[in-house]
Short mmCIF file of C-alpha atoms in Angstrom, two decimals:
data_model
loop_
_atom_site.label_atom_id
_atom_site.label_comp_id
_atom_site.label_asym_id
_atom_site.label_seq_id
_atom_site.Cartn_x
_atom_site.Cartn_y
_atom_site.Cartn_z
CA LEU S 1001 45.96 115.19 100.16
CA ASP S 1002 44.70 111.69 100.84
CA CYS S 1003 46.71 110.01 98.08
CA GLY S 1004 49.50 108.23 99.94
CA CYS S 1005 52.12 110.60 98.55
CA GLU S 1006 52.27 112.49 101.86
CA TYR S 1007 53.31 109.29 103.64
CA HIS S 1008 55.75 108.50 100.85
CA GLN S 1009 57.51 111.87 100.98
CA TYR S 1010 57.59 111.99 104.77
CA GLY S 1011 58.92 108.44 104.89
CA TRP S 1012 61.74 109.37 102.54
CA LEU S 1013 62.55 112.43 104.66
CA LEU S 1014 62.78 110.19 107.73
CA MET S 1015 65.18 107.94 105.82
CA GLN S 1016 67.45 110.92 105.21
CA VAL S 1017 67.67 111.82 108.88
CA GLY S 1018 68.21 108.28 110.14
CA ARG S 1019 64.78 107.68 111.67
CA ILE S 1020 64.53 104.37 109.86
CA ASN S 1021 61.89 102.56 111.90
CA GLU S 1022 59.51 105.49 111.54
CA ALA S 1023 60.37 105.68 107.83
CA VAL S 1024 59.31 102.06 107.40
CA ASP S 1025 55.98 102.75 109.10
CA GLN S 1026 55.29 105.76 106.86
CA LEU S 1027 56.31 103.95 103.69
CA ARG S 1028 54.16 100.94 104.56
CA GLN S 1029 51.21 103.30 104.84
CA ALA S 1030 52.17 104.88 101.53
CA ASN S 1031 52.40 101.49 99.85
CA ASP S 1032 48.96 100.51 101.15
CA MET S 1033 47.49 103.64 99.54
CA LEU S 1034 49.75 104.08 96.51
CA ALA S 1035 50.80 100.55 95.64
CA LEU S 1036 50.76 101.06 91.86
CA TYR S 1037 53.40 103.82 91.89
CA VAL S 1038 56.67 102.03 91.24
CA TYR S 1039 58.76 104.20 93.57
CA THR S 1040 56.55 103.52 96.60
CA PRO S 1041 57.44 99.82 96.97
CA LEU S 1042 60.97 100.61 95.82
CA ASN S 1043 61.52 103.13 98.63
CA LEU S 1044 59.79 100.81 101.13
CA ALA S 1045 62.14 97.99 100.14
CA ASP S 1046 65.10 100.35 100.54
CA ALA S 1047 63.91 101.35 104.02
CA LEU S 1048 63.48 97.69 104.99
CA VAL S 1049 67.09 97.01 103.97
CA ALA S 1050 68.20 99.99 106.08
CA ALA S 1051 66.15 98.59 108.96
CA GLY S 1052 68.07 95.31 108.74
CA LYS S 1053 65.16 93.37 107.23
CA PRO S 1054 66.45 92.15 103.85
CA ASP S 1055 64.15 89.11 103.78
CA GLU S 1056 61.13 91.38 104.06
CA ALA S 1057 62.59 93.70 101.45
CA ALA S 1058 63.03 91.05 98.73
CA PRO S 1059 59.32 90.57 97.80
CA VAL S 1060 58.74 94.33 97.97
CA PHE S 1061 61.55 94.82 95.45
CA ASP S 1062 59.80 92.22 93.29
CA ALA S 1063 56.57 94.22 93.51
CA ALA S 1064 58.41 97.31 92.26
CA ILE S 1065 60.00 95.35 89.40
CA ALA S 1066 56.56 94.09 88.37
CA LEU S 1067 55.38 97.72 88.04
CA ALA S 1068 58.23 98.75 85.74
CA PRO S 1069 56.83 100.28 82.55
CA ASN S 1070 59.42 98.69 80.26
CA ALA S 1071 62.13 96.05 80.17
CA PRO S 1072 65.15 98.37 80.58
CA PHE S 1073 63.59 99.95 83.67
CA ALA S 1074 62.79 96.50 85.07
CA ALA S 1075 66.43 95.51 84.52
CA ARG S 1076 67.62 98.58 86.43
CA LEU S 1077 65.31 97.72 89.33
CA ALA S 1078 66.51 94.10 89.30
CA MET S 1079 70.07 95.39 89.50
CA TYR S 1080 69.08 97.65 92.39
CA LYS S 1081 67.56 94.67 94.20
CA ALA S 1082 70.64 92.53 93.63
CA THR S 1083 73.06 95.19 94.84
CA SER S 1084 70.87 96.20 97.78
CA LEU S 1085 70.72 92.60 98.98
CA GLY S 1086 74.32 91.74 98.11
CA ASN S 1087 73.34 88.97 95.68
CA ALA S 1088 76.53 88.20 93.76
CA ASP S 1089 74.93 85.42 91.71
CA ALA S 1090 72.12 87.64 90.44
CA LEU S 1091 74.66 90.16 89.15
CA GLY S 1092 75.80 87.54 86.67
CA ASP S 1093 72.66 88.17 84.60
CA PRO S 1094 73.90 89.92 81.43
CA ALA S 1095 70.62 91.82 81.20
CA MET S 1096 71.56 93.92 84.21
CA PRO S 1097 72.81 97.38 83.20
CA LEU S 1098 76.26 97.24 84.75
CA SER S 1099 79.65 97.90 83.24
CA PRO S 1100 81.89 94.81 83.14
CA GLU S 1101 84.20 96.45 85.68
CA ALA S 1102 81.40 97.20 88.13
CA ARG S 1103 79.88 93.74 87.70
CA VAL S 1104 83.18 92.05 88.55
CA ALA S 1105 84.06 94.44 91.38
CA LEU S 1106 80.70 94.08 93.09
CA SER S 1107 80.33 90.33 92.57
CA ASN S 1108 83.84 89.60 93.80
CA GLY S 1109 83.36 92.05 96.65
CA TYR S 1110 80.23 90.35 97.94
CA ARG S 1111 81.92 86.96 97.77
CA ALA S 1112 85.08 88.25 99.44
CA ALA S 1113 83.10 89.82 102.29
CA LYS S 1114 81.54 86.44 103.05
CA SER S 1115 84.74 84.46 102.59
CA GLY S 1116 86.80 85.89 105.45
CA ASN S 1117 89.83 85.71 103.14
CA PRO S 1118 91.99 88.80 103.81
CA VAL S 1119 93.69 88.64 100.41
CA ALA S 1120 90.35 88.44 98.58
CA LYS S 1121 89.06 91.33 100.67
CA ALA S 1122 92.07 93.51 99.88
CA ASP S 1123 91.72 92.74 96.16
CA ALA S 1124 88.00 93.59 96.33
CA VAL S 1125 88.70 96.94 97.99
CA ARG S 1126 91.23 97.84 95.29
CA ALA S 1127 88.77 96.92 92.53
CA LEU S 1128 85.98 99.01 94.06
CA LEU S 1129 88.25 102.03 94.51
CA ALA S 1130 89.42 101.69 90.91
CA LEU S 1131 85.88 102.20 89.59
CA PRO S 1132 85.10 105.64 88.14
CA PRO S 1133 83.26 107.90 90.62
CA ASP S 1134 80.00 107.60 88.68
CA GLN S 1135 80.09 103.85 89.35
CA GLN S 1136 80.90 104.16 93.04
CA TYR S 1137 77.32 104.38 94.17
CA VAL S 1138 75.60 103.21 97.38
CA PRO S 1139 76.41 99.52 96.84
CA ALA S 1140 80.12 100.34 96.50
CA SER S 1141 80.07 102.44 99.67
CA ARG S 1142 78.25 99.77 101.66
CA LEU S 1143 80.52 97.04 100.35
CA LEU S 1144 83.66 99.01 101.20
CA ALA S 1145 82.36 99.39 104.76
CA ASP S 1146 81.59 95.67 104.94
CA LEU S 1147 85.15 94.96 103.76
CA ARG S 1148 86.46 97.16 106.60
CA ALA S 1149 87.70 99.89 104.27
CA THR S 1150 85.84 102.25 106.58
CA HIS S 1151 87.36 105.60 105.69
CA GLN S 1152 87.08 104.93 101.96
CA ALA S 1153 83.43 103.98 102.46
CA PHE S 1154 82.93 107.22 104.38
CA GLU S 1155 84.50 109.26 101.58
CA VAL S 1156 82.21 107.71 98.97
CA ALA S 1157 79.19 108.26 101.24
CA VAL S 1158 80.12 111.94 101.71
CA ARG S 1159 80.03 112.43 97.94
CA LEU S 1160 76.69 110.60 97.64
CA SER S 1161 75.14 112.48 100.56
CA ALA S 1162 75.49 115.72 98.61
CA LEU S 1163 73.22 114.40 95.86
CA GLU S 1164 69.45 114.75 95.91
CA TYR S 1165 69.31 110.97 95.62
CA PRO S 1166 70.43 109.00 97.61
CA GLY S 1167 71.40 111.86 99.95
CA PRO S 1168 72.30 111.26 103.62
CA ALA S 1169 70.28 108.03 103.61
CA THR S 1170 73.52 106.43 102.43
CA PHE S 1171 74.85 106.52 106.00
CA TRP S 1172 72.04 104.61 107.71
CA TYR S 1173 72.37 101.07 106.36
CA PRO S 1174 73.53 98.58 109.02
CA ASP S 1175 76.78 97.85 107.18
CA MET S 1176 77.59 101.58 107.14
CA ARG S 1177 77.61 101.78 110.95
CA PRO S 1178 81.46 101.90 111.17
CA THR S 1179 81.55 105.03 109.00
CA LEU S 1180 79.63 106.94 111.68
CA ASP S 1181 82.71 106.68 113.90
CA ASP S 1182 84.88 108.36 111.27
CA PRO S 1183 86.38 111.58 112.72
CA GLY S 1184 84.90 113.49 109.80
CA PHE S 1185 81.30 112.42 110.33
CA PRO S 1186 80.27 115.09 112.91
CA ARG S 1187 81.45 117.82 110.56
CA GLU S 1188 79.59 116.20 107.66
CA ALA S 1189 76.42 115.88 109.74
CA GLU S 1190 76.69 119.55 110.61
CA ARG S 1191 77.23 120.53 106.96
CA LEU S 1192 74.21 118.52 105.83
CA GLY S 1193 71.98 120.19 108.41
CA LEU S 1194 71.38 116.93 110.26
CA ILE S 1195 72.59 118.19 113.64
CA ALA S 1196 70.35 121.26 113.34
CA TYR S 1197 67.40 119.06 112.34
CA TRP S 1198 67.84 116.66 115.25
CA LYS S 1199 68.22 119.48 117.75
CA THR S 1200 65.28 121.46 116.39
CA THR S 1201 62.94 118.47 116.28
CA ARG S 1202 64.31 116.96 119.50
CA THR S 1203 64.78 113.65 117.73
CA LYS S 1204 67.72 111.33 117.14
CA PRO S 1205 68.61 108.86 114.43
CA ASP S 1206 67.87 105.28 115.39
CA VAL S 1207 71.56 104.46 115.67
CA CYS S 1208 71.83 106.74 118.71
CA ASN S 1209 69.46 104.45 120.57
CA LYS S 1210 71.73 101.43 120.24
CA ALA S 1211 74.81 100.82 122.39
CA PRO S 1212 77.51 101.69 121.73
CA ALA S 1213 76.18 104.87 120.15
CA PRO S 1214 78.45 106.85 117.80
CA ALA S 1215 80.27 109.80 119.34
CA PHE S 1216 78.29 112.36 117.32
CA CYS S 1217 75.14 111.44 119.27
CA ARG S 1218 76.53 113.36 122.24
CA ALA S 1219 76.29 116.58 120.21
CA ILE S 1220 72.55 116.29 119.73
#
């Protein structure tokens, strides 16, 4: 089908298996062909964040928000943009659909991560871990990793990787790199079918091409 959806779906598959640069290429093609489908720019923006290009991602998030069919959906996308880019100030908007606890935990967490204050960081970790599991989503996992609560970030990512969305893509953001050194990651990669995929396709996730590569790369 020449609709752009083939590039979109393949790009999202590549996100799941850590082939982020190729995912960006596919999702750019999808967005050129299917630019009026809200999830196309949204997934492209997500891939750009995973590729370490947040400045490029910001206007693509805005394009997705502009396509939202109603105000509540637009607010959810604005929240997704703010949490994806770690924008603590934007989370202060009361229109964003966040619980008070999550709003405070994330906002304070982003500020603590930038502050270098060990006490603020420890308080932020405790607040994030105190959130109910249904509020510990990708932003919480990424923020825990950024705050050097690596094993806790890994545990949250393991739970998220079992879901259809976000799936294993959770592991491939730059700030999640420390979680790939967790002793449990090779077993999780095996369970998710990632090791089998990489071996069968004779490919590797992008992170294996950067020194120092995680230990699991030796198993591929």
